[in-house]
PDB file of C-alpha atoms in Angstrom:
ATOM      1  CA  MET Q   8     -13.780 -15.506 -29.408  1.00 36.00           C
ATOM      2  CA  LYS Q   9     -11.078 -12.956 -29.894  1.00 45.00           C
ATOM      3  CA  ARG Q  10     -10.877 -10.186 -28.076  1.00 48.00           C
ATOM      4  CA  GLY Q  11      -9.247  -7.478 -28.705  1.00 52.00           C
ATOM      5  CA  PHE Q  12      -6.912  -6.841 -32.015  1.00 45.00           C
ATOM      6  CA  GLY Q  13      -6.096 -10.288 -32.568  1.00 45.00           C
ATOM      7  CA  VAL Q  14      -4.940 -11.837 -29.631  1.00 50.00           C
ATOM      8  CA  ASP Q  15      -7.466 -13.948 -26.831  1.00 72.00           C
ATOM      9  CA  ARG Q  16      -6.510 -12.424 -24.533  1.00 88.00           C
ATOM     10  CA  CYS Q  17      -8.372  -8.414 -24.254  1.00 94.00           C
ATOM     11  CA  ASN Q  18      -6.612  -4.777 -25.122  1.00 94.00           C
ATOM     12  CA  LEU Q  19     -10.298  -3.627 -26.152  1.00 96.00           C
ATOM     13  CA  CYS Q  20      -9.481  -0.346 -23.334  1.00 97.00           C
ATOM     14  CA  PRO Q  21      -6.920   1.938 -22.496  1.00 97.00           C
ATOM     15  CA  ARG Q  22      -6.939  -0.991 -19.039  1.00 96.00           C
ATOM     16  CA  GLY Q  23      -5.320  -3.290 -21.195  1.00 94.00           C
ATOM     17  CA  CYS Q  24      -5.178  -5.439 -17.950  1.00 94.00           C
ATOM     18  CA  GLY Q  25      -4.947  -9.151 -20.831  1.00 94.00           C
ATOM     19  CA  VAL Q  26      -7.374 -10.731 -18.932  1.00 94.00           C
ATOM     20  CA  ASN Q  27      -8.606 -14.008 -20.913  1.00 94.00           C
ATOM     21  CA  ARG Q  28     -12.010 -13.191 -20.394  1.00 94.00           C
ATOM     22  CA  LYS Q  29     -12.943 -16.688 -22.025  1.00 92.00           C
ATOM     23  CA  THR Q  30     -11.562 -18.331 -18.642  1.00 93.00           C
ATOM     24  CA  ALA Q  31     -11.293 -14.955 -16.393  1.00 94.00           C
ATOM     25  CA  THR Q  32     -13.459 -11.584 -15.491  1.00 94.00           C
ATOM     26  CA  GLY Q  33     -11.745  -8.110 -16.389  1.00 93.00           C
ATOM     27  CA  PHE Q  34     -10.965  -4.799 -14.923  1.00 95.00           C
ATOM     28  CA  CYS Q  35     -14.333  -4.616 -16.022  1.00 96.00           C
ATOM     29  CA  GLY Q  36     -15.850  -7.178 -14.638  1.00 95.00           C
ATOM     30  CA  VAL Q  37     -17.069  -9.455 -17.155  1.00 95.00           C
ATOM     31  CA  GLY Q  38     -15.833 -12.228 -19.202  1.00 94.00           C
ATOM     32  CA  SER Q  39     -16.483 -12.931 -22.963  1.00 93.00           C
ATOM     33  CA  LYS Q  40     -20.545 -12.841 -23.248  1.00 94.00           C
ATOM     34  CA  LEU Q  41     -22.319  -9.770 -23.281  1.00 96.00           C
ATOM     35  CA  LYS Q  42     -24.103  -9.345 -20.416  1.00 97.00           C
ATOM     36  CA  ALA Q  43     -27.107  -6.439 -20.258  1.00 97.00           C
ATOM     37  CA  ALA Q  44     -29.043  -4.990 -16.568  1.00 97.00           C
ATOM     38  CA  ARG Q  45     -31.710  -3.679 -18.760  1.00 97.00           C
ATOM     39  CA  ALA Q  46     -33.335  -2.681 -21.454  1.00 97.00           C
ATOM     40  CA  GLY Q  47     -36.160  -0.412 -21.948  1.00 97.00           C
ATOM     41  CA  LEU Q  48     -37.683   3.251 -23.554  1.00 97.00           C
ATOM     42  CA  HIS Q  49     -35.895   5.569 -21.147  1.00 95.00           C
ATOM     43  CA  PHE Q  50     -36.920   9.262 -20.628  1.00 94.00           C
ATOM     44  CA  TRP Q  51     -33.690  10.715 -19.304  1.00 90.00           C
ATOM     45  CA  GLU Q  52     -30.981  11.404 -21.969  1.00 95.00           C
ATOM     46  CA  GLU Q  53     -30.564  14.961 -23.578  1.00 97.00           C
ATOM     47  CA  PRO Q  54     -33.926  16.714 -26.043  1.00 96.00           C
ATOM     48  CA  CYS Q  55     -32.047  16.302 -28.976  1.00 97.00           C
ATOM     49  CA  ILE Q  56     -31.174  12.424 -28.496  1.00 97.00           C
ATOM     50  CA  CYS Q  57     -35.023  11.584 -26.455  1.00 95.00           C
ATOM     51  CA  SER Q  58     -37.789  13.175 -27.258  1.00 93.00           C
ATOM     52  CA  THR Q  59     -41.208  11.171 -27.149  1.00 93.00           C
ATOM     53  CA  GLY Q  60     -40.907   7.394 -28.005  1.00 96.00           C
ATOM     54  CA  GLY Q  61     -37.924   8.348 -24.985  1.00 96.00           C
ATOM     55  CA  ALA Q  62     -33.678   6.576 -25.768  1.00 98.00           C
ATOM     56  CA  GLY Q  63     -34.304   2.677 -26.415  1.00 98.00           C
ATOM     57  CA  ALA Q  64     -31.857   2.394 -23.676  1.00 98.00           C
ATOM     58  CA  ILE Q  65     -29.646  -1.399 -23.366  1.00 98.00           C
ATOM     59  CA  PHE Q  66     -28.427  -1.611 -19.945  1.00 98.00           C
ATOM     60  CA  PHE Q  67     -24.631  -3.321 -20.505  1.00 98.00           C
ATOM     61  CA  SER Q  68     -23.199  -4.991 -17.023  1.00 97.00           C
ATOM     62  CA  GLY Q  69     -19.406  -4.191 -15.191  1.00 97.00           C
ATOM     63  CA  CYS Q  70     -16.851  -1.101 -16.909  1.00 97.00           C
ATOM     64  CA  ASN Q  71     -13.619  -0.827 -17.716  1.00 97.00           C
ATOM     65  CA  LEU Q  72     -13.814   2.737 -15.076  1.00 96.00           C
ATOM     66  CA  ARG Q  73     -15.308   1.946 -11.494  1.00 90.00           C
ATOM     67  CA  CYS Q  74     -15.833   5.455 -10.508  1.00 96.00           C
ATOM     68  CA  LYS Q  75     -15.881   5.725  -6.804  1.00 94.00           C
ATOM     69  CA  PHE Q  76     -19.165   7.703  -6.504  1.00 95.00           C
ATOM     70  CA  CYS Q  77     -20.969   6.070  -9.439  1.00 93.00           C
ATOM     71  CA  GLN Q  78     -24.453   5.865  -8.419  1.00 88.00           C
ATOM     72  CA  ASN Q  79     -25.126   3.304 -11.232  1.00 89.00           C
ATOM     73  CA  ILE Q  80     -22.936   0.506  -8.839  1.00 87.00           C
ATOM     74  CA  LYS Q  81     -25.279  -2.361  -8.971  1.00 91.00           C
ATOM     75  CA  ILE Q  82     -23.645  -2.733 -12.366  1.00 94.00           C
ATOM     76  CA  SER Q  83     -20.642  -0.910 -13.026  1.00 94.00           C
ATOM     77  CA  ARG Q  84     -18.852  -2.477  -9.698  1.00 89.00           C
ATOM     78  CA  ASN Q  85     -21.459  -4.962  -8.728  1.00 92.00           C
ATOM     79  CA  CYS Q  86     -21.904  -7.016 -11.918  1.00 92.00           C
ATOM     80  CA  ASP Q  87     -25.891  -7.160 -11.728  1.00 94.00           C
ATOM     81  CA  GLY Q  88     -27.324  -8.953 -14.935  1.00 95.00           C
ATOM     82  CA  LYS Q  89     -28.157 -11.540 -18.132  1.00 97.00           C
ATOM     83  CA  GLU Q  90     -25.739 -12.697 -20.213  1.00 97.00           C
ATOM     84  CA  ILE Q  91     -27.162 -12.424 -23.667  1.00 97.00           C
ATOM     85  CA  THR Q  92     -27.098 -13.740 -27.344  1.00 96.00           C
ATOM     86  CA  VAL Q  93     -26.356 -11.031 -30.260  1.00 95.00           C
ATOM     87  CA  LYS Q  94     -28.980 -12.500 -31.402  1.00 95.00           C
ATOM     88  CA  ARG Q  95     -31.210 -11.523 -28.297  1.00 97.00           C
ATOM     89  CA  LEU Q  96     -28.920  -8.116 -28.460  1.00 97.00           C
ATOM     90  CA  ARG Q  97     -30.582  -7.133 -31.916  1.00 97.00           C
ATOM     91  CA  GLU Q  98     -34.388  -8.447 -31.288  1.00 97.00           C
ATOM     92  CA  ILE Q  99     -33.966  -6.121 -27.634  1.00 97.00           C
ATOM     93  CA  ILE Q 100     -32.829  -3.463 -30.106  1.00 97.00           C
ATOM     94  CA  ASP Q 101     -35.824  -4.389 -32.567  1.00 97.00           C
ATOM     95  CA  GLU Q 102     -38.239  -4.463 -30.027  1.00 98.00           C
ATOM     96  CA  LEU Q 103     -37.265  -1.322 -28.730  1.00 98.00           C
ATOM     97  CA  VAL Q 104     -37.516   0.177 -32.072  1.00 98.00           C
ATOM     98  CA  TRP Q 105     -41.217  -1.164 -32.926  1.00 98.00           C
ATOM     99  CA  GLN Q 106     -41.791  -0.054 -29.255  1.00 98.00           C
ATOM    100  CA  GLY Q 107     -40.967   3.828 -30.782  1.00 98.00           C
ATOM    101  CA  ALA Q 108     -37.417   4.542 -29.494  1.00 98.00           C
ATOM    102  CA  ASP Q 109     -36.838   7.437 -30.617  1.00 98.00           C
ATOM    103  CA  THR Q 110     -32.931   6.335 -31.010  1.00 98.00           C
ATOM    104  CA  ILE Q 111     -30.433   2.604 -29.799  1.00 98.00           C
ATOM    105  CA  ASP Q 112     -28.435   4.087 -26.780  1.00 98.00           C
ATOM    106  CA  LEU Q 113     -26.566   1.238 -25.721  1.00 98.00           C
ATOM    107  CA  VAL Q 114     -24.628   2.468 -22.125  1.00 98.00           C
ATOM    108  CA  THR Q 115     -21.493   2.010 -20.711  1.00 97.00           C
ATOM    109  CA  PRO Q 116     -20.687  -0.616 -23.984  1.00 98.00           C
ATOM    110  CA  THR Q 117     -17.015  -0.557 -24.291  1.00 98.00           C
ATOM    111  CA  HIS Q 118     -15.771  -3.173 -23.180  1.00 97.00           C
ATOM    112  CA  TYR Q 119     -18.308  -5.099 -25.277  1.00 97.00           C
ATOM    113  CA  THR Q 120     -17.315  -2.862 -28.818  1.00 97.00           C
ATOM    114  CA  ASP Q 121     -15.741  -6.056 -30.172  1.00 95.00           C
ATOM    115  CA  ILE Q 122     -19.274  -8.264 -30.130  1.00 95.00           C
ATOM    116  CA  ILE Q 123     -21.192  -4.942 -30.273  1.00 97.00           C
ATOM    117  CA  ALA Q 124     -19.698  -3.894 -33.793  1.00 96.00           C
ATOM    118  CA  ALA Q 125     -20.307  -7.426 -35.477  1.00 94.00           C
ATOM    119  CA  ALA Q 126     -23.981  -7.262 -34.472  1.00 94.00           C
ATOM    120  CA  LEU Q 127     -24.792  -3.491 -35.814  1.00 96.00           C
ATOM    121  CA  LYS Q 128     -22.486  -4.883 -39.355  1.00 94.00           C
ATOM    122  CA  GLU Q 129     -25.954  -7.739 -39.230  1.00 90.00           C
ATOM    123  CA  GLU Q 130     -28.067  -4.805 -39.734  1.00 89.00           C
ATOM    124  CA  LYS Q 131     -27.653  -1.093 -38.141  1.00 91.00           C
ATOM    125  CA  PRO Q 132     -31.471  -0.373 -36.555  1.00 96.00           C
ATOM    126  CA  PRO Q 133     -33.433   2.686 -38.587  1.00 97.00           C
ATOM    127  CA  ILE Q 134     -33.380   5.017 -36.232  1.00 98.00           C
ATOM    128  CA  PRO Q 135     -29.294   6.746 -34.407  1.00 98.00           C
ATOM    129  CA  VAL Q 136     -27.379   4.426 -32.831  1.00 98.00           C
ATOM    130  CA  VAL Q 137     -25.809   5.946 -29.493  1.00 98.00           C
ATOM    131  CA  TRP Q 138     -23.010   5.146 -27.832  1.00 98.00           C
ATOM    132  CA  ASN Q 139     -23.076   6.261 -23.933  1.00 98.00           C
ATOM    133  CA  SER Q 140     -19.848   6.078 -22.543  1.00 98.00           C
ATOM    134  CA  SER Q 141     -17.128   7.436 -20.019  1.00 98.00           C
ATOM    135  CA  GLY Q 142     -14.979   8.318 -22.306  1.00 98.00           C
ATOM    136  CA  TYR Q 143     -12.046   6.444 -21.364  1.00 98.00           C
ATOM    137  CA  GLU Q 144     -11.941   4.580 -25.110  1.00 98.00           C
ATOM    138  CA  LYS Q 145      -8.685   3.744 -27.672  1.00 98.00           C
ATOM    139  CA  ALA Q 146      -8.964   5.521 -30.790  1.00 98.00           C
ATOM    140  CA  GLU Q 147      -8.136   1.921 -32.438  1.00 97.00           C
ATOM    141  CA  THR Q 148     -10.601   0.031 -30.710  1.00 98.00           C
ATOM    142  CA  LEU Q 149     -13.366   2.430 -31.489  1.00 98.00           C
ATOM    143  CA  LYS Q 150     -12.480   2.705 -35.568  1.00 98.00           C
ATOM    144  CA  LEU Q 151     -14.800  -0.695 -35.048  1.00 97.00           C
ATOM    145  CA  LEU Q 152     -17.466   1.352 -34.937  1.00 98.00           C
ATOM    146  CA  ASP Q 153     -17.043   3.721 -38.065  1.00 98.00           C
ATOM    147  CA  GLY Q 154     -19.917   3.157 -39.790  1.00 97.00           C
ATOM    148  CA  LEU Q 155     -21.760   1.789 -37.143  1.00 98.00           C
ATOM    149  CA  VAL Q 156     -22.692   4.145 -34.874  1.00 98.00           C
ATOM    150  CA  ASP Q 157     -24.613   7.732 -35.815  1.00 98.00           C
ATOM    151  CA  ILE Q 158     -23.872  10.148 -32.360  1.00 98.00           C
ATOM    152  CA  TYR Q 159     -21.539   9.450 -29.431  1.00 98.00           C
ATOM    153  CA  LEU Q 160     -22.377  10.621 -26.291  1.00 98.00           C
ATOM    154  CA  PRO Q 161     -18.806  10.168 -24.233  1.00 98.00           C
ATOM    155  CA  ASP Q 162     -18.047  11.443 -20.552  1.00 98.00           C
ATOM    156  CA  PHE Q 163     -14.430  13.812 -20.147  1.00 98.00           C
ATOM    157  CA  LYS Q 164     -14.779  13.442 -16.747  1.00 98.00           C
ATOM    158  CA  TYR Q 165     -11.142  14.826 -15.777  1.00 98.00           C
ATOM    159  CA  SER Q 166      -9.233  17.731 -16.665  1.00 98.00           C
ATOM    160  CA  ASP Q 167      -7.011  16.829 -13.490  1.00 95.00           C
ATOM    161  CA  GLY Q 168      -5.110  13.866 -13.978  1.00 97.00           C
ATOM    162  CA  THR Q 169      -5.171  13.135  -9.929  1.00 98.00           C
ATOM    163  CA  LEU Q 170      -7.852  13.169  -8.784  1.00 97.00           C
ATOM    164  CA  ALA Q 171      -8.192  10.522 -12.154  1.00 98.00           C
ATOM    165  CA  ARG Q 172      -6.768   8.235 -10.712  1.00 98.00           C
ATOM    166  CA  ARG Q 173      -7.527   9.411  -7.167  1.00 97.00           C
ATOM    167  CA  LEU Q 174     -11.244   8.631  -8.086  1.00 97.00           C
ATOM    168  CA  SER Q 175     -10.897   5.834 -10.841  1.00 97.00           C
ATOM    169  CA  ASP Q 176      -7.086   4.984 -10.680  1.00 97.00           C
ATOM    170  CA  ALA Q 177      -7.514   6.467 -14.066  1.00 98.00           C
ATOM    171  CA  ALA Q 178      -3.725   9.644 -13.942  1.00 98.00           C
ATOM    172  CA  ASP Q 179      -4.015   8.361 -18.352  1.00 98.00           C
ATOM    173  CA  TYR Q 180      -7.956   9.829 -18.500  1.00 98.00           C
ATOM    174  CA  PRO Q 181      -7.797  13.626 -19.447  1.00 98.00           C
ATOM    175  CA  GLN Q 182      -5.633  12.184 -22.928  1.00 98.00           C
ATOM    176  CA  THR Q 183      -6.684   9.309 -23.396  1.00 98.00           C
ATOM    177  CA  ALA Q 184     -10.391  10.444 -23.551  1.00 98.00           C
ATOM    178  CA  LEU Q 185      -9.558  13.659 -25.560  1.00 98.00           C
ATOM    179  CA  SER Q 186      -8.231  10.779 -28.455  1.00 98.00           C
ATOM    180  CA  ALA Q 187     -10.545   8.990 -27.887  1.00 98.00           C
ATOM    181  CA  ILE Q 188     -13.180  11.417 -28.817  1.00 98.00           C
ATOM    182  CA  GLY Q 189     -11.408  13.130 -31.613  1.00 98.00           C
ATOM    183  CA  GLU Q 190     -11.579   9.281 -33.041  1.00 98.00           C
ATOM    184  CA  MET Q 191     -15.598   9.833 -32.533  1.00 98.00           C
ATOM    185  CA  PHE Q 192     -15.431  13.558 -34.672  1.00 98.00           C
ATOM    186  CA  ARG Q 193     -13.839  12.362 -36.683  1.00 98.00           C
ATOM    187  CA  GLN Q 194     -16.521   9.612 -36.771  1.00 98.00           C
ATOM    188  CA  THR Q 195     -18.819  11.435 -37.478  1.00 98.00           C
ATOM    189  CA  GLY Q 196     -18.743  15.667 -38.581  1.00 98.00           C
ATOM    190  CA  LYS Q 197     -20.075  18.339 -37.070  1.00 98.00           C
ATOM    191  CA  PHE Q 198     -23.608  17.246 -34.813  1.00 98.00           C
ATOM    192  CA  ILE Q 199     -26.322  17.622 -37.090  1.00 98.00           C
ATOM    193  CA  LEU Q 200     -30.010  18.157 -35.786  1.00 97.00           C
ATOM    194  CA  ASP Q 201     -32.978  18.242 -38.408  1.00 97.00           C
ATOM    195  CA  ASP Q 202     -35.996  20.239 -38.321  1.00 96.00           C
ATOM    196  CA  ASP Q 203     -37.322  18.842 -35.261  1.00 95.00           C
ATOM    197  CA  GLY Q 204     -34.179  19.555 -33.151  1.00 96.00           C
ATOM    198  CA  MET Q 205     -32.966  15.849 -33.142  1.00 97.00           C
ATOM    199  CA  MET Q 206     -29.787  14.651 -33.322  1.00 98.00           C
ATOM    200  CA  ARG Q 207     -29.284  12.287 -36.600  1.00 98.00           C
ATOM    201  CA  ARG Q 208     -25.356  12.759 -36.236  1.00 98.00           C
ATOM    202  CA  GLY Q 209     -22.171  13.668 -33.758  1.00 98.00           C
ATOM    203  CA  VAL Q 210     -20.990  14.134 -30.736  1.00 98.00           C
ATOM    204  CA  ILE Q 211     -22.225  15.744 -27.284  1.00 98.00           C
ATOM    205  CA  VAL Q 212     -19.934  15.131 -24.428  1.00 98.00           C
ATOM    206  CA  ARG Q 213     -21.286  15.354 -21.808  1.00 98.00           C
ATOM    207  CA  HIS Q 214     -19.304  16.474 -17.666  1.00 98.00           C
ATOM    208  CA  LEU Q 215     -20.143  15.696 -14.491  1.00 98.00           C
ATOM    209  CA  VAL Q 216     -19.376  18.761 -12.374  1.00 98.00           C
ATOM    210  CA  LEU Q 217     -17.860  17.335  -9.049  1.00 98.00           C
ATOM    211  CA  PRO Q 218     -19.428  19.062  -5.534  1.00 98.00           C
ATOM    212  CA  GLY Q 219     -15.631  21.001  -3.716  1.00 98.00           C
ATOM    213  CA  PHE Q 220     -14.142  20.506  -7.745  1.00 98.00           C
ATOM    214  CA  ILE Q 221     -15.101  23.295  -9.963  1.00 98.00           C
ATOM    215  CA  GLU Q 222     -11.563  23.966 -11.262  1.00 98.00           C
ATOM    216  CA  ASN Q 223     -11.847  20.432 -12.316  1.00 98.00           C
ATOM    217  CA  THR Q 224     -14.984  21.057 -14.715  1.00 98.00           C
ATOM    218  CA  LEU Q 225     -13.652  25.155 -16.167  1.00 98.00           C
ATOM    219  CA  GLY Q 226      -9.945  23.171 -17.131  1.00 98.00           C
ATOM    220  CA  CYS Q 227     -12.280  20.107 -18.578  1.00 98.00           C
ATOM    221  CA  LEU Q 228     -14.159  22.706 -20.311  1.00 98.00           C
ATOM    222  CA  ASP Q 229     -10.838  25.356 -21.096  1.00 98.00           C
ATOM    223  CA  ILE Q 230      -9.585  21.881 -23.005  1.00 98.00           C
ATOM    224  CA  LEU Q 231     -12.693  21.351 -25.650  1.00 98.00           C
ATOM    225  CA  THR Q 232     -13.041  24.617 -25.917  1.00 98.00           C
ATOM    226  CA  ASP Q 233      -9.292  24.556 -27.791  1.00 98.00           C
ATOM    227  CA  MET Q 234      -9.802  21.492 -29.403  1.00 98.00           C
ATOM    228  CA  PHE Q 235     -13.406  21.669 -30.911  1.00 98.00           C
ATOM    229  CA  ALA Q 236     -15.755  25.517 -32.616  1.00 97.00           C
ATOM    230  CA  ARG Q 237     -18.538  25.974 -30.947  1.00 96.00           C
ATOM    231  CA  ASP Q 238     -21.068  24.499 -33.643  1.00 96.00           C
ATOM    232  CA  ASP Q 239     -18.228  21.103 -34.071  1.00 98.00           C
ATOM    233  CA  ILE Q 240     -20.821  19.865 -30.819  1.00 98.00           C
ATOM    234  CA  MET Q 241     -22.223  19.546 -28.283  1.00 98.00           C
ATOM    235  CA  ILE Q 242     -21.608  19.978 -24.372  1.00 98.00           C
ATOM    236  CA  SER Q 243     -23.972  18.937 -22.218  1.00 98.00           C
ATOM    237  CA  LEU Q 244     -23.102  20.148 -18.469  1.00 98.00           C
ATOM    238  CA  MET Q 245     -25.012  17.797 -15.695  1.00 97.00           C
ATOM    239  CA  SER Q 246     -25.766  18.714 -12.536  1.00 96.00           C
ATOM    240  CA  GLN Q 247     -27.335  15.849 -11.136  1.00 94.00           C
ATOM    241  CA  TYR Q 248     -23.871  13.864  -9.129  1.00 95.00           C
ATOM    242  CA  THR Q 249     -25.765  11.816  -7.046  1.00 93.00           C
ATOM    243  CA  PRO Q 250     -23.705  10.531  -3.668  1.00 93.00           C
ATOM    244  CA  PRO Q 251     -23.348   7.419  -3.265  1.00 89.00           C
ATOM    245  CA  GLU Q 252     -24.922   5.309  -0.922  1.00 85.00           C
ATOM    246  CA  THR Q 253     -21.602   4.352   1.132  1.00 87.00           C
ATOM    247  CA  ALA Q 254     -19.683   7.445   2.544  1.00 87.00           C
ATOM    248  CA  LEU Q 255     -16.509   8.131   0.831  1.00 92.00           C
ATOM    249  CA  ASP Q 256     -13.552   9.106   2.007  1.00 92.00           C
ATOM    250  CA  ILE Q 257     -12.765  12.907  -0.050  1.00 94.00           C
ATOM    251  CA  GLU Q 258     -15.655  14.450   2.460  1.00 95.00           C
ATOM    252  CA  SER Q 259     -17.174  17.471  -0.177  1.00 97.00           C
ATOM    253  CA  LEU Q 260     -18.488  14.306  -2.581  1.00 97.00           C
ATOM    254  CA  ASN Q 261     -20.787  13.094   0.169  1.00 96.00           C
ATOM    255  CA  ARG Q 262     -23.194  16.121  -0.406  1.00 96.00           C
ATOM    256  CA  ARG Q 263     -24.738  17.845  -3.181  1.00 95.00           C
ATOM    257  CA  LEU Q 264     -23.667  19.433  -5.237  1.00 97.00           C
ATOM    258  CA  THR Q 265     -24.730  23.543  -4.580  1.00 97.00           C
ATOM    259  CA  ARG Q 266     -26.319  25.967  -6.087  1.00 96.00           C
ATOM    260  CA  GLU Q 267     -23.073  28.861  -6.520  1.00 97.00           C
ATOM    261  CA  GLU Q 268     -20.978  25.414  -8.179  1.00 98.00           C
ATOM    262  CA  TYR Q 269     -23.450  25.168 -10.624  1.00 97.00           C
ATOM    263  CA  ASP Q 270     -23.831  28.633 -11.509  1.00 97.00           C
ATOM    264  CA  GLU Q 271     -20.094  29.297 -11.424  1.00 98.00           C
ATOM    265  CA  ALA Q 272     -19.755  26.203 -14.116  1.00 98.00           C
ATOM    266  CA  VAL Q 273     -22.953  27.642 -16.242  1.00 97.00           C
ATOM    267  CA  GLY Q 274     -21.075  30.529 -16.207  1.00 97.00           C
ATOM    268  CA  TYR Q 275     -17.998  30.064 -17.719  1.00 98.00           C
ATOM    269  CA  LEU Q 276     -19.693  27.817 -19.810  1.00 98.00           C
ATOM    270  CA  TYR Q 277     -21.904  30.946 -21.668  1.00 97.00           C
ATOM    271  CA  LEU Q 278     -18.432  32.565 -20.947  1.00 97.00           C
ATOM    272  CA  LEU Q 279     -16.307  30.382 -23.042  1.00 98.00           C
ATOM    273  CA  GLY Q 280     -19.742  31.131 -25.997  1.00 97.00           C
ATOM    274  CA  TRP Q 281     -20.976  28.145 -25.812  1.00 97.00           C
ATOM    275  CA  ASP Q 282     -24.843  27.952 -26.968  1.00 93.00           C
ATOM    276  CA  ASN Q 283     -24.745  24.683 -28.592  1.00 93.00           C
ATOM    277  CA  GLY Q 284     -25.480  21.826 -25.393  1.00 91.00           C
ATOM    278  CA  PHE Q 285     -27.451  21.090 -22.226  1.00 96.00           C
ATOM    279  CA  VAL Q 286     -28.055  21.851 -18.380  1.00 96.00           C
ATOM    280  CA  GLN Q 287     -29.513  20.683 -15.452  1.00 92.00           C
ATOM    281  CA  GLU Q 288     -31.829  22.231 -12.691  1.00 88.00           C
ATOM    282  CA  LEU Q 289     -30.181  20.760  -9.681  1.00 82.00           C
ATOM    283  CA  SER Q 290     -33.165  18.258  -8.753  1.00 70.00           C
ATOM    284  CA  SER Q 291     -31.993  16.229 -11.485  1.00 62.00           C
ATOM    285  CA  ALA Q 292     -29.803  14.739  -9.333  1.00 54.00           C
ATOM    286  CA  GLU Q 293     -32.608  12.431  -8.292  1.00 59.00           C
ATOM    287  CA  ALA Q 294     -32.548   9.242  -6.932  1.00 53.00           C
ATOM    288  CA  GLU Q 295     -35.648   8.497  -9.315  1.00 56.00           C
ATOM    289  CA  TYR Q 296     -33.570   9.577 -12.674  1.00 58.00           C
ATOM    290  CA  THR Q 297     -32.045   5.722 -12.033  1.00 71.00           C
ATOM    291  CA  PRO Q 298     -33.223   3.112 -13.743  1.00 81.00           C
ATOM    292  CA  ASP Q 299     -34.656  -0.286 -11.817  1.00 86.00           C
ATOM    293  CA  PHE Q 300     -31.550  -3.185 -12.825  1.00 93.00           C
ATOM    294  CA  ASP Q 301     -33.954  -5.465 -12.562  1.00 94.00           C
ATOM    295  CA  CYS Q 302     -33.529  -7.190 -16.058  1.00 94.00           C
ATOM    296  CA  SER Q 303     -36.689  -6.248 -17.175  1.00 95.00           C
ATOM    297  CA  GLY Q 304     -36.835  -6.224 -20.989  1.00 96.00           C
ATOM    298  CA  VAL Q 305     -33.255  -8.317 -21.679  1.00 97.00           C
TER     299      VAL Q 305
END
């Protein structure tokens, strides 16, 4: 299978590692075949993509960003999971639709963009497709998804390139993610909700507030405010940071977010006039909200 744009060596993501994933693993940690660690109804996404039916989440193995503080390290770094065919991916999507899912939620899919695009082209699901990513993507690659993805759910993690390099080895994250989010918005346009408040099309940008780095958060909100009108996109300001099991060399990341830190972030969000979006309770930072990556449903 060819990767990237007419070449055998993979250049799908901004890493541009150039690995032949048919014979080796890329920076993302996986080869050329689809690999997933769990598929099932997931009830902890934003309310407009996850109502009573839940999001039909498919958690893919590997990650092209691999943040030091990732709470899904079993799949992002260890790459736990099971190899599946494109045919099996289509079956999983159909099973989630049959189970009553509100959306098809493709989680950490960036390094499989070409394969997933081909699968979606065979037959588009009858419910919205959500692209749930780190935001560290190439706008050129995202064009493969034009007309196939209804809702983009990217992170915008860093406004500070130095911090992005320190925590994710990606100094170019701010400008790269902004370019990607711009392409996502070009594809979907302004968000559209139905009469029940469920999103049919649009972009929701997530930002996880990191303990000890409130200036990074305020910077992210400033950038998004400069780039988009308040009714263009939604912002989901997340408080669910969970310290990793292995202590990090950055002291503040070994603790949870404080009430004062999150209140400052939420206050600034409202000060900037963002009424469209979501905030969380601090109780969202619990391990019970992280699913077991036991290959169930795969």
